[in-house]
PDB file of C-alpha atoms in Angstrom:
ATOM      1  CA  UNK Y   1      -7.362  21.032  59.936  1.00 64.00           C
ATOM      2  CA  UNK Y   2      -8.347  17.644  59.423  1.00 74.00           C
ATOM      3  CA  UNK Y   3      -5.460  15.503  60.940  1.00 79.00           C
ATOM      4  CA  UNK Y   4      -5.564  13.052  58.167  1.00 75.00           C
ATOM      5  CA  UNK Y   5      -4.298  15.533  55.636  1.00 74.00           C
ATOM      6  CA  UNK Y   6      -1.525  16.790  58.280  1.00 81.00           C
ATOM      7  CA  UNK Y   7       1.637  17.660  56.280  1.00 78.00           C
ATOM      8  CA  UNK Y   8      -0.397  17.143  52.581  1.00 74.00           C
ATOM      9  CA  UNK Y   9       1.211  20.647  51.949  1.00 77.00           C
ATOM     10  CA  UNK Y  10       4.372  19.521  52.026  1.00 77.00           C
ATOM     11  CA  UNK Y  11       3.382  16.530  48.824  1.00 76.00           C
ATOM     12  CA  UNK Y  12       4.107  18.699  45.733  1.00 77.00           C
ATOM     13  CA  UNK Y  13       1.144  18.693  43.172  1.00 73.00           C
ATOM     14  CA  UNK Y  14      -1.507  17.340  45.435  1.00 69.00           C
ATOM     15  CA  UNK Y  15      -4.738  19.731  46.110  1.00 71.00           C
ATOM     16  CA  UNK Y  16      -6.863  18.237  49.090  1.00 68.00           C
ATOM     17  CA  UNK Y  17     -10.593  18.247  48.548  1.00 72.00           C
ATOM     18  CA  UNK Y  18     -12.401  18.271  51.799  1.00 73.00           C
ATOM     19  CA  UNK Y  19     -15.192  19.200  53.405  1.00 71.00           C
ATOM     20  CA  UNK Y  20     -14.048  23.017  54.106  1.00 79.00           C
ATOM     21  CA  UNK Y  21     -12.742  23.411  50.239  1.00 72.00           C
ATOM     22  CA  UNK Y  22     -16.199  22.021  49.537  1.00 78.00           C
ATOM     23  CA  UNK Y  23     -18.070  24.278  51.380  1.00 81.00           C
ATOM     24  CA  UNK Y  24     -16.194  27.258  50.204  1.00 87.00           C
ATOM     25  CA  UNK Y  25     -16.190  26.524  45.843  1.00 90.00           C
ATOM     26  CA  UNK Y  26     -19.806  24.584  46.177  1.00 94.00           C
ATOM     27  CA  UNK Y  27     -21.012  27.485  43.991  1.00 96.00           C
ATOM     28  CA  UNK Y  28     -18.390  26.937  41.319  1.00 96.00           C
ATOM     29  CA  UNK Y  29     -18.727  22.950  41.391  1.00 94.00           C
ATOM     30  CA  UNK Y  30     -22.573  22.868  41.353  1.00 96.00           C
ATOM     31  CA  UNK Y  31     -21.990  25.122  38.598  1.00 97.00           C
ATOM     32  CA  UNK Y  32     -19.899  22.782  36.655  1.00 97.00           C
ATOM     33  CA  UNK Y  33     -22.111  19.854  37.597  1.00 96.00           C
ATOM     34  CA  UNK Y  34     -25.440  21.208  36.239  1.00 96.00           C
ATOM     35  CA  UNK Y  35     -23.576  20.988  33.051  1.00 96.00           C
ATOM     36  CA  UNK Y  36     -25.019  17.817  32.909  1.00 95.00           C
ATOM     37  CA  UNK Y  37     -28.302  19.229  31.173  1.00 96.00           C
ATOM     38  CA  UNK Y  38     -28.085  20.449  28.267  1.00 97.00           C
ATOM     39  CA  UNK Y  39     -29.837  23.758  28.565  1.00 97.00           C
ATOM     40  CA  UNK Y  40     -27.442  24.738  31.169  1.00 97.00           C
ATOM     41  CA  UNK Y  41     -24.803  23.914  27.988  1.00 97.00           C
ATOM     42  CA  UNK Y  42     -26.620  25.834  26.219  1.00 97.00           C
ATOM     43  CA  UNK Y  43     -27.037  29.256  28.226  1.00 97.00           C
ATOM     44  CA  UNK Y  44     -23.382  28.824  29.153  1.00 98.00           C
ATOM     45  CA  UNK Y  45     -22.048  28.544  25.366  1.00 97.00           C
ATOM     46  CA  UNK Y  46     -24.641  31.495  24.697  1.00 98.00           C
ATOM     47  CA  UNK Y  47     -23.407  33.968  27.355  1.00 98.00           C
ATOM     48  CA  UNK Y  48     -21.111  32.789  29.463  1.00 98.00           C
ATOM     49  CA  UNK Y  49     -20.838  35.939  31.620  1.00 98.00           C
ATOM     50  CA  UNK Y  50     -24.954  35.412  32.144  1.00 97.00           C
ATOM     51  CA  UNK Y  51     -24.248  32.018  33.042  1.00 98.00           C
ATOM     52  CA  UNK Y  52     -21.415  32.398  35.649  1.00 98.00           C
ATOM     53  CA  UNK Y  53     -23.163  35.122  37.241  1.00 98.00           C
ATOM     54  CA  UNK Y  54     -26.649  33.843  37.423  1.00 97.00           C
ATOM     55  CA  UNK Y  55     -24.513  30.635  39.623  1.00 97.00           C
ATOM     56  CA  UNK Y  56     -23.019  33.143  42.177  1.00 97.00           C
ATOM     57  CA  UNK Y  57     -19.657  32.774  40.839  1.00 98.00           C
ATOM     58  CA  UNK Y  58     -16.900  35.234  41.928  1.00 97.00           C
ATOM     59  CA  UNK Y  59     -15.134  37.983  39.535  1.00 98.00           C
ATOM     60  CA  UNK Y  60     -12.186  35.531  40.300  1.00 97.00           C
ATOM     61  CA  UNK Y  61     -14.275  32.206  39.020  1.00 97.00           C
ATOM     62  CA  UNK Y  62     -15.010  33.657  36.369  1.00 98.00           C
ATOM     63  CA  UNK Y  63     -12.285  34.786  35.089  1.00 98.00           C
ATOM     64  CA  UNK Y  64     -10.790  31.164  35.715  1.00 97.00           C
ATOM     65  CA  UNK Y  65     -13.750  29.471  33.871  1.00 98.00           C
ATOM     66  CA  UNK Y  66     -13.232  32.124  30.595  1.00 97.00           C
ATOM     67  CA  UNK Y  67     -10.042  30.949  30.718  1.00 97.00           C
ATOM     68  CA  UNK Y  68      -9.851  27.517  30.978  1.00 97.00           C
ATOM     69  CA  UNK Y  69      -7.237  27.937  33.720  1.00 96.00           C
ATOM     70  CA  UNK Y  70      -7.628  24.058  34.107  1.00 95.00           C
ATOM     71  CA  UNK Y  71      -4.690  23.469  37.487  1.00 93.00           C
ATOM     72  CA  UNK Y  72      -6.017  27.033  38.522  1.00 94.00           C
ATOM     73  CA  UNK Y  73      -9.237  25.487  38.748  1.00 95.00           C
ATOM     74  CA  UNK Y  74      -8.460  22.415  40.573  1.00 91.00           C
ATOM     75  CA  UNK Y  75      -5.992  24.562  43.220  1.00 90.00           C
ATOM     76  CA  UNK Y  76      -8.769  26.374  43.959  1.00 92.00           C
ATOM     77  CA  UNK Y  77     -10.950  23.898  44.929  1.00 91.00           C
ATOM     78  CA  UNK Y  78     -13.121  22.039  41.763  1.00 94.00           C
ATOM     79  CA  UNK Y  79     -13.781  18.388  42.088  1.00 91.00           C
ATOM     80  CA  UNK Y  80     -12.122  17.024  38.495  1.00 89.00           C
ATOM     81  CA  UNK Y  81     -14.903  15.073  38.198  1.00 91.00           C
ATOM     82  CA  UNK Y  82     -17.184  18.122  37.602  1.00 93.00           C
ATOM     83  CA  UNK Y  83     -14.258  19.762  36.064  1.00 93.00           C
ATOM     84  CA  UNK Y  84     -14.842  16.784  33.166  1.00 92.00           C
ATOM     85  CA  UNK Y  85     -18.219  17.424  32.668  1.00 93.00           C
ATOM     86  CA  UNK Y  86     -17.161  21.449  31.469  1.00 96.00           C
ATOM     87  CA  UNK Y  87     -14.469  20.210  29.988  1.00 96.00           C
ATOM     88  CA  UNK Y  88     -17.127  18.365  27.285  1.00 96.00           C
ATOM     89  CA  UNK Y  89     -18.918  21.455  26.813  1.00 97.00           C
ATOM     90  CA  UNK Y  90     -16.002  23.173  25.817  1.00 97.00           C
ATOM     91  CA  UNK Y  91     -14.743  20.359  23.647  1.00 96.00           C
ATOM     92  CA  UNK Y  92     -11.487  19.445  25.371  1.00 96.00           C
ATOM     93  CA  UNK Y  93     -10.991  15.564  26.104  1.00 94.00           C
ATOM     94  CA  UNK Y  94      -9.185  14.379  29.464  1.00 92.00           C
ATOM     95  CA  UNK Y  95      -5.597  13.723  27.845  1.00 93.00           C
ATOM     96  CA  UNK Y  96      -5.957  17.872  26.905  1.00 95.00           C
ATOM     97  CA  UNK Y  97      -7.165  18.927  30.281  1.00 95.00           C
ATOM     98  CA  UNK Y  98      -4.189  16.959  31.799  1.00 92.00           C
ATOM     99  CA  UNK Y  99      -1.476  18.597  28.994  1.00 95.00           C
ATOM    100  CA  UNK Y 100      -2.864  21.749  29.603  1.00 94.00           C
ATOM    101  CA  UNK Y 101      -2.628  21.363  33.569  1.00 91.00           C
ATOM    102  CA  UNK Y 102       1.102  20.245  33.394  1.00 92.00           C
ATOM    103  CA  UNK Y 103       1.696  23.612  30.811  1.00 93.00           C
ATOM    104  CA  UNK Y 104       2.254  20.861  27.871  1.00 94.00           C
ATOM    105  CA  UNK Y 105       1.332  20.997  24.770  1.00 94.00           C
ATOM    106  CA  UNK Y 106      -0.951  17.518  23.829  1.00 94.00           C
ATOM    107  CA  UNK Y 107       2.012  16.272  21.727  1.00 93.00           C
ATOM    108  CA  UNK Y 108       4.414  17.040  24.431  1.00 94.00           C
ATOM    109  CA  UNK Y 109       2.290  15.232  27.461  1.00 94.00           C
ATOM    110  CA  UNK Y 110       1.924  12.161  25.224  1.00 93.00           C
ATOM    111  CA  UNK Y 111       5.219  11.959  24.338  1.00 92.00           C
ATOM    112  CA  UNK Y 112       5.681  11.250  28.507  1.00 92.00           C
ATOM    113  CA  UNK Y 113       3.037   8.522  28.169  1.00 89.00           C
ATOM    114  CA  UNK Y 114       4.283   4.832  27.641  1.00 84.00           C
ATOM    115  CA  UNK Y 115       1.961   4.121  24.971  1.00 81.00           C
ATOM    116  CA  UNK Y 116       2.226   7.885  23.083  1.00 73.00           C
ATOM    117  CA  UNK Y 117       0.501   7.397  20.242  1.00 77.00           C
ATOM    118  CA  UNK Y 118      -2.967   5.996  22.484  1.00 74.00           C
ATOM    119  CA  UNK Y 119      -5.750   8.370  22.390  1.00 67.00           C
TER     120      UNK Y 119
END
């Protein structure tokens, strides 16, 4: 293990992203990254199950991806910044994503905010 994430476990909520959890989702995140053109949108939004499988991704990415299992996705190893760029295509904004990680309803996460009623 790298020694600079020695006792990270142990820091509830945090999901290190290094080179090994890299190498192991770089499927799933290239995935999510070509989402950048839009005729990768496209074929996803069309057939999803054509899409995911035509990347390589697992039974078990897939299933995550169909359904939006946002902290599943990020524990097992997406980069949130690639994890934006699907959550565009599937018309969710950031403050969503981020209710939907903490198992919050949008009202309910920006009621914890100090400015609730920014969007």
């Amino acid at each position: 293990m790298n020694p600079q994430l020695e006792g990270i476990e142990a820091i509830t909520g945090t999901y290190a992203f290094d080179l090994r959890v890299s190498n192991r989702t770089l499927k799933l995140n290239r995935f999510f990254w070509h989402m950048i053109r839009a005729e990768n949108r496209e074929t996803f939004l069309k057939d999803p199950i054509a899409a995911m499988t035509a990347a390589g991704l697992t039974a078990e990415e897939q299933a995550m991806v169909q359904a939006q299992d946002w902290i599943g996705l990020v524990r097992h190893g997406v980069n949130f910044f690639v994890l934006e760029k699907f959550a565009r295509v599937v018309r969710k904004t950031n403050l969503e994503v981020y209710a939907l990680m903490r198992g919050e309803s949008l009202e309910a996460f920006m009621a914890t905010r100090r400015v609730p009623t920014m969007r």
